[in-house]
Every structure is written in structure tokens, then in C-alpha cells.
């Protein structure tokens, strides 16, 4: 046991409850903390690079500017999720420092947000978006005009009253620098679509109005390069699910793979019509200006780089843009291949029945992940009974149920396209690979939206006989019963969303959104085999040969 040393003072936060419908309190006291022996989960390193030889000199210079802008998003996310990065990174060393950087703080994102530094309390459910001592009841009573905006921080004034401040005001100096890099990149851009998007996105960072830049991004079809940048997902706000976190991906298009995927967009209206649910829950028409593309991602920053790494993107999140133009679905092929080779295949070797290990295939994994993202555009965005949008009606439960919808409707879409002869392989390939994918994902725990979604799917499948445990403790898929369970869960989730059934969703999560003791034993077995929980990246200008 190494000798403990004094590290730093950090707010210990006690979260009594995180639902808006309950009274919750976040109490803050400063304490001295010390290191302790800890065993970090195993992340396999992967180098983020791609062939840049086909890019022009201008395009390479644009990539440099994009990465500089992305680095600013990384700093902003630190402020949102933890506070001053330097307070913790200057206080820890060695393995602890590496793990702090992976998790953007002292809480293990792939182990139900457990603190891994001694003396650190639970992670604040509202991160740094709200005052640490604010109650959920106080927030609701305050009825702040833009309190539920994705792009405001909630703070307390000297009189103790809550008020809001827009992101673009609170982070003004850093956002001006990021916008400056995007403007410089636009001046170098030869593709008209990329030029317009970079200009509008720079402006959006400075006023938090992302609609025009989202439309421009949707219209950008031919650029070799792309950047996703800004406050995007709301998963970090586990108190209400309102506040968006800063994030960025820098991307280089894989033209050959993108051409293979383009044909699938035409089937979206037909797939929507055929959803296994009553007609009123599928009356909306998905945008058909959507596109599917494959990219190699060369840089992650901020929210998307924290803990488990995203391998596919479905954006924009703005429902108005989705209804007008659909979404773009970006498959991050090199990161996806890394997770398949280094994580999914080893898990399958441990947990999938020997007779079905031949069904674990990268093309099936790629398609399952891709159609998860496509499926976000299917279903329903507004309730059928006057409760407003699904997002508004389901409040903090919306993110997890939406991810569950995408999981199950993605598999439904794969099954439909297989039946049409538009995908290669067999049902068994896609279903077995899907189950192995759940086992990969639930190792993140069930505290996140994705974790809860995976557990809802896993437990629903288990209850409906979609798989069995063999005598040697491995999983074996029953294809016919999994197809039936897939349709049943699709109907259940779409109905809950369409009805805006907040209490029904909470009940579903309570009964099916948790890891059972039996499953935990299987996850422990996977861990004992030293299978990586995820990947961490070696990335940057030097890796790309652009320094």
C-alpha cells in the first residue's frame, strides 16, 4: 500500500433524488482527499489516423484549424462536467491522472459514476449546470424563462435567487476563439457546402442559435471533411436532461463506404409505414433529405471523448430540423472497427455459444450500429394526446427511452432490409451480433441513458425467450423468438412515447432498466478475462503527420 498524500479539495455532493418530480438537494462541503490504491478499468489504446494523401494542402490546413477549435470544446466540457480542470490534473499523477483524463473527473463513467479517488463523494446529478445546493423543487418553483433551455447555465445571485446565463455569454472568450478558427477554416474551404456551414457554425457558437447552421450541415453533401462542434447532447445533465454539453468530432469521409450506404435513405418512408404499432403512432413522415455516410474520425474532444467512445452519430437533435430535412447519420468506421476487434469479438469468445460464434461479423455490427442512428428518425416526435413533444412530456426519462427506441427499431430496420434482400448475411448473424453488442454496452453500467436502454432491451428479450443460457453459461439466440420480442418491444416503446406516458416510462425503467445479479456475474466473468471496457485514443496533429 503506497503512502497516502493530500491531493485537493473537492465538493462532496449528496444527491438525494434526481427526478424533477421529487424534492432533491445537493449539499456541498469541502474536504481534504487522499489517493488510495485503485484498479482502473482497462482501456485499449487505438491510434486515430487515416489516409490523408488524397487531401489538398488547403484541406490539411483546415483540419489543423478544426482540431484547434475542437480543443476549446474539450476545455468547455471540463468546466461543465467538473469545474476547473487544473484543480484536479495538477493534483494527481501517474495512473490516477490518466484515468481522470479518460473520465473527465474523478468518477468512473463505465462503472455507474463511482468515485475512484478516496474522499470524493457522488457526482452531482446536475454536473456544473446548476448550483450544487439547488433543489429540483426550487428550480421548478423559480419558473425561469429560459431555465429549460439547452444552452443556459443556472446560477445563484448574491440574494440567493436563481437566474440563468446563456452559454455564449458565460463562455464568451473561448467561444470567440473557437469561432475564429472556424472562420479561418471557411476561408480556406473550396467546397461551397463546407464553407457555408463553417461560417454559420462560427456565428452559432456566439449566439446559441444553431438552427441555420444545422440546416447548412444537412445540405453539405460533397465535402471530404466534416466537423461536429458545439453543445450537442444532454446526457451529462442527469438532474433534468435539459443542458447540452460541448463536444467535437473531426472527420474525413470514406467515399467508397459512403457510396455503399447512400441507397438506404430511400426506404425510410416505407420502414416508417411498416412499424409494428398502431397507425397513430407512426403518422409522422421522416425527412427524406437524410443521408448516410462513413467517416474515419481523426479527433474526439469534450463530451464524446469521455469514458465510452461514440462510434456513430445521428444529428441534428433539433426536432424542427428533423421534421424538415431528417438527420445525417455518420458512421465512424475506424473507431467502430477498433471496438469490434478489441472488445466485441473477445466478449463473444467468452459469452456466446460456440455454435453461434461464427455469426459474429463486422458487417452485422456496422449495420446494427448504423441503423440504431437511422432509427432515431423513425417513430414519433410529438405526442398523440396533446401533451406536446415527446421530449417535453417524458422529461428526464426521454433520453434513455429514445436510445431504447433506436436500439430496437434499428434491429427492426435491419430485419426488414434483410427480407428485402438489401443486406447480406442472415438473421442469425445480425441477431447474435446484436446480443453480443448489448453485452459490450452494458459493461458501462445502467446509470447512463444508453446503459438503461440496453438493459431494457436485454431484460425484455430475456423475459420473452429471445435467448437462453446453455449449460456452460453461454448465451444462445433463438432467432424466431427474438424477432417476436423485437416487434413487441418496438410497439411498447413507440406507444409510451406517443402517449407521453411519463409514469409508464419510469415503471419500465424501474422493472427492466437494471442489471440483474445473474447478468452481473457474466459481466464479472468478462472482466476477469481482461477484455477492454472501451478504447482510448492516441490522437492529434503529430499522429496525423500535420504538426
Short mmCIF file of C-alpha atoms in Angstrom, two decimals, residues 279-473:
data_model
loop_
_atom_site.label_atom_id
_atom_site.label_comp_id
_atom_site.label_asym_id
_atom_site.label_seq_id
_atom_site.Cartn_x
_atom_site.Cartn_y
_atom_site.Cartn_z
CA UNK A 279 -51.12 3.88 -37.22
CA UNK A 280 -51.50 6.95 -34.99
CA UNK A 281 -48.03 6.32 -33.53
CA UNK A 282 -46.37 6.38 -36.95
CA UNK A 283 -48.32 9.12 -38.74
CA UNK A 284 -45.34 11.47 -38.88
CA UNK A 285 -43.22 11.33 -42.01
CA UNK A 286 -39.44 11.14 -41.62
CA UNK A 287 -37.39 13.62 -43.62
CA UNK A 288 -36.02 12.14 -46.82
CA UNK A 289 -33.18 14.62 -47.23
CA UNK A 290 -31.23 12.49 -44.77
CA UNK A 291 -28.02 10.82 -45.80
CA UNK A 292 -25.80 8.02 -44.59
CA UNK A 293 -22.05 8.36 -44.75
CA UNK A 294 -18.98 6.58 -43.43
CA UNK A 295 -16.08 8.53 -41.98
CA UNK A 296 -12.76 7.97 -40.33
CA UNK A 297 -12.74 10.07 -37.19
CA UNK A 298 -9.37 11.68 -36.51
CA UNK A 299 -10.14 13.68 -33.36
CA UNK A 300 -12.52 13.45 -30.42
CA UNK A 301 -12.98 16.26 -27.89
CA UNK A 302 -15.26 17.00 -24.97
CA UNK A 303 -18.38 15.01 -24.16
CA UNK A 304 -17.94 12.41 -26.93
CA UNK A 305 -14.43 11.63 -25.65
CA UNK A 306 -15.47 10.99 -22.04
CA UNK A 307 -15.40 7.35 -20.96
CA UNK A 308 -17.06 5.15 -23.58
CA UNK A 309 -16.45 6.44 -27.10
CA UNK A 310 -19.18 7.16 -29.60
CA UNK A 311 -18.89 5.19 -32.85
CA UNK A 312 -21.82 6.64 -34.80
CA UNK A 313 -23.56 10.00 -34.95
CA UNK A 314 -27.18 10.92 -35.66
CA UNK A 315 -27.70 14.69 -35.75
CA UNK A 316 -29.05 17.36 -35.55
CA UNK A 317 -31.12 16.88 -32.40
CA UNK A 318 -33.42 19.79 -33.26
CA UNK A 319 -36.87 18.24 -33.88
CA UNK A 320 -37.77 21.04 -36.31
CA UNK A 321 -34.75 20.28 -38.47
CA UNK A 322 -35.50 16.55 -38.24
CA UNK A 323 -39.07 17.04 -39.47
CA UNK A 324 -37.95 19.38 -42.27
CA UNK A 325 -34.87 17.55 -43.50
CA UNK A 326 -34.31 14.45 -41.42
CA UNK A 327 -30.87 13.82 -39.97
CA UNK A 328 -27.41 12.89 -41.08
CA UNK A 329 -26.07 9.56 -39.89
CA UNK A 330 -22.31 9.39 -39.72
CA UNK A 331 -20.67 6.01 -39.15
CA UNK A 332 -17.21 6.32 -37.59
CA UNK A 333 -15.76 3.31 -39.33
CA UNK A 334 -12.24 3.21 -37.91
CA UNK A 335 -13.45 3.61 -34.31
CA UNK A 336 -16.16 1.03 -34.96
CA UNK A 337 -13.64 -1.46 -36.30
CA UNK A 338 -11.46 -0.90 -33.23
CA UNK A 339 -14.33 -1.70 -30.86
CA UNK A 340 -15.34 -4.75 -32.88
CA UNK A 341 -11.83 -6.23 -32.99
CA UNK A 342 -10.65 -5.33 -29.49
CA UNK A 343 -13.87 -5.65 -27.48
CA UNK A 344 -16.83 -7.30 -29.17
CA UNK A 345 -15.02 -10.34 -30.58
CA UNK A 346 -13.26 -11.14 -27.26
CA UNK A 347 -16.61 -10.82 -25.42
CA UNK A 348 -18.27 -13.17 -27.91
CA UNK A 349 -15.45 -15.67 -27.43
CA UNK A 350 -16.22 -15.72 -23.71
CA UNK A 351 -20.02 -15.43 -23.62
CA UNK A 352 -21.63 -16.55 -26.92
CA UNK A 353 -22.36 -20.22 -27.52
CA UNK A 354 -19.69 -21.88 -29.64
CA UNK A 355 -22.28 -22.82 -32.27
CA UNK A 356 -23.06 -19.14 -32.91
CA UNK A 357 -19.62 -17.55 -32.70
CA UNK A 358 -19.40 -17.84 -36.49
CA UNK A 359 -22.27 -15.36 -36.64
CA UNK A 360 -20.23 -12.54 -35.05
CA UNK A 361 -19.43 -10.39 -38.08
CA UNK A 362 -18.20 -6.84 -38.57
CA UNK A 363 -20.72 -6.08 -41.34
CA UNK A 364 -23.54 -7.06 -38.94
CA UNK A 365 -22.04 -4.93 -36.17
CA UNK A 366 -21.63 -2.00 -38.56
CA UNK A 367 -25.24 -2.30 -39.75
CA UNK A 368 -26.67 -2.67 -36.24
CA UNK A 369 -24.87 0.46 -35.10
CA UNK A 370 -25.72 2.37 -38.28
CA UNK A 371 -29.42 1.61 -38.17
CA UNK A 372 -29.54 2.48 -34.48
CA UNK A 373 -28.70 6.01 -35.60
CA UNK A 374 -31.11 5.90 -38.55
CA UNK A 375 -33.89 4.70 -36.23
CA UNK A 376 -33.75 7.95 -34.25
CA UNK A 377 -35.52 9.48 -37.26
CA UNK A 378 -38.38 6.97 -37.20
CA UNK A 379 -41.35 6.78 -34.87
CA UNK A 380 -42.89 9.84 -33.31
CA UNK A 381 -41.65 13.25 -32.13
CA UNK A 382 -44.93 14.69 -30.84
CA UNK A 383 -47.45 13.01 -28.55
CA UNK A 384 -50.83 11.92 -29.92
CA UNK A 385 -52.84 13.30 -27.00
CA UNK A 386 -51.87 16.95 -26.75
CA UNK A 387 -49.04 16.62 -24.23
CA UNK A 388 -46.62 18.42 -26.54
CA UNK A 389 -43.39 16.93 -27.82
CA UNK A 390 -42.22 13.53 -26.61
CA UNK A 391 -39.13 15.21 -25.16
CA UNK A 392 -41.24 17.63 -23.10
CA UNK A 393 -43.71 15.00 -21.92
CA UNK A 394 -41.12 12.43 -20.82
CA UNK A 395 -38.70 14.93 -19.22
CA UNK A 396 -35.56 13.28 -17.82
CA UNK A 397 -36.71 9.80 -18.94
CA UNK A 398 -36.75 10.82 -22.60
CA UNK A 399 -33.07 10.22 -23.39
CA UNK A 400 -33.00 6.63 -22.14
CA UNK A 401 -36.27 5.67 -23.83
CA UNK A 402 -35.18 7.30 -27.09
CA UNK A 403 -31.96 5.29 -27.02
CA UNK A 404 -34.02 2.16 -26.34
CA UNK A 405 -36.22 3.01 -29.31
CA UNK A 406 -33.17 3.42 -31.52
CA UNK A 407 -31.75 0.08 -30.34
CA UNK A 408 -34.86 -1.92 -31.11
CA UNK A 409 -36.02 -0.07 -34.24
CA UNK A 410 -32.51 -0.32 -35.62
CA UNK A 411 -32.75 -4.09 -35.37
CA UNK A 412 -36.25 -3.95 -36.86
CA UNK A 413 -34.89 -2.00 -39.85
CA UNK A 414 -32.08 -4.49 -40.36
CA UNK A 415 -34.61 -7.31 -40.34
CA UNK A 416 -36.84 -5.53 -42.86
CA UNK A 417 -33.94 -4.81 -45.22
CA UNK A 418 -32.73 -8.39 -44.94
CA UNK A 419 -36.19 -9.56 -46.01
CA UNK A 420 -35.98 -7.19 -48.99
CA UNK A 421 -32.60 -8.59 -49.99
CA UNK A 422 -30.88 -5.23 -49.42
CA UNK A 423 -28.44 -6.54 -46.82
CA UNK A 424 -26.14 -9.54 -46.99
CA UNK A 425 -25.95 -12.19 -44.30
CA UNK A 426 -28.54 -13.97 -42.18
CA UNK A 427 -30.92 -13.10 -39.37
CA UNK A 428 -28.72 -15.16 -37.08
CA UNK A 429 -25.68 -13.01 -37.96
CA UNK A 430 -27.43 -9.78 -37.05
CA UNK A 431 -29.31 -11.08 -34.00
CA UNK A 432 -26.31 -12.81 -32.43
CA UNK A 433 -24.06 -9.83 -33.10
CA UNK A 434 -26.76 -7.57 -31.62
CA UNK A 435 -26.84 -9.61 -28.39
CA UNK A 436 -23.04 -9.54 -28.16
CA UNK A 437 -23.27 -5.79 -28.68
CA UNK A 438 -25.61 -5.47 -25.69
CA UNK A 439 -23.14 -7.39 -23.52
CA UNK A 440 -20.44 -4.97 -24.70
CA UNK A 441 -22.53 -1.92 -23.92
CA UNK A 442 -23.98 -2.88 -20.53
CA UNK A 443 -20.50 -3.13 -19.11
CA UNK A 444 -20.84 0.68 -18.91
CA UNK A 445 -23.42 0.13 -16.18
CA UNK A 446 -27.06 1.20 -16.22
CA UNK A 447 -26.62 4.78 -14.96
CA UNK A 448 -26.43 6.37 -18.41
CA UNK A 449 -29.21 6.73 -20.96
CA UNK A 450 -27.52 4.17 -23.21
CA UNK A 451 -26.99 1.78 -20.30
CA UNK A 452 -30.64 1.91 -19.24
CA UNK A 453 -31.72 1.43 -22.85
CA UNK A 454 -29.55 -1.63 -23.26
CA UNK A 455 -30.85 -3.16 -20.05
CA UNK A 456 -34.49 -2.60 -21.05
CA UNK A 457 -33.79 -4.44 -24.29
CA UNK A 458 -31.79 -7.23 -22.66
CA UNK A 459 -34.37 -7.89 -19.92
CA UNK A 460 -37.31 -7.74 -22.33
CA UNK A 461 -35.55 -10.25 -24.59
CA UNK A 462 -34.76 -12.50 -21.63
CA UNK A 463 -38.39 -12.49 -20.46
CA UNK A 464 -39.60 -13.38 -23.95
CA UNK A 465 -37.16 -16.23 -24.60
CA UNK A 466 -35.11 -14.43 -27.25
CA UNK A 467 -32.03 -16.22 -25.91
CA UNK A 468 -31.20 -18.96 -23.45
CA UNK A 469 -28.27 -19.69 -21.18
CA UNK A 470 -26.66 -23.00 -22.06
CA UNK A 471 -25.29 -25.47 -19.53
CA UNK A 472 -21.82 -23.93 -19.83
CA UNK A 473 -23.18 -20.44 -19.07
#
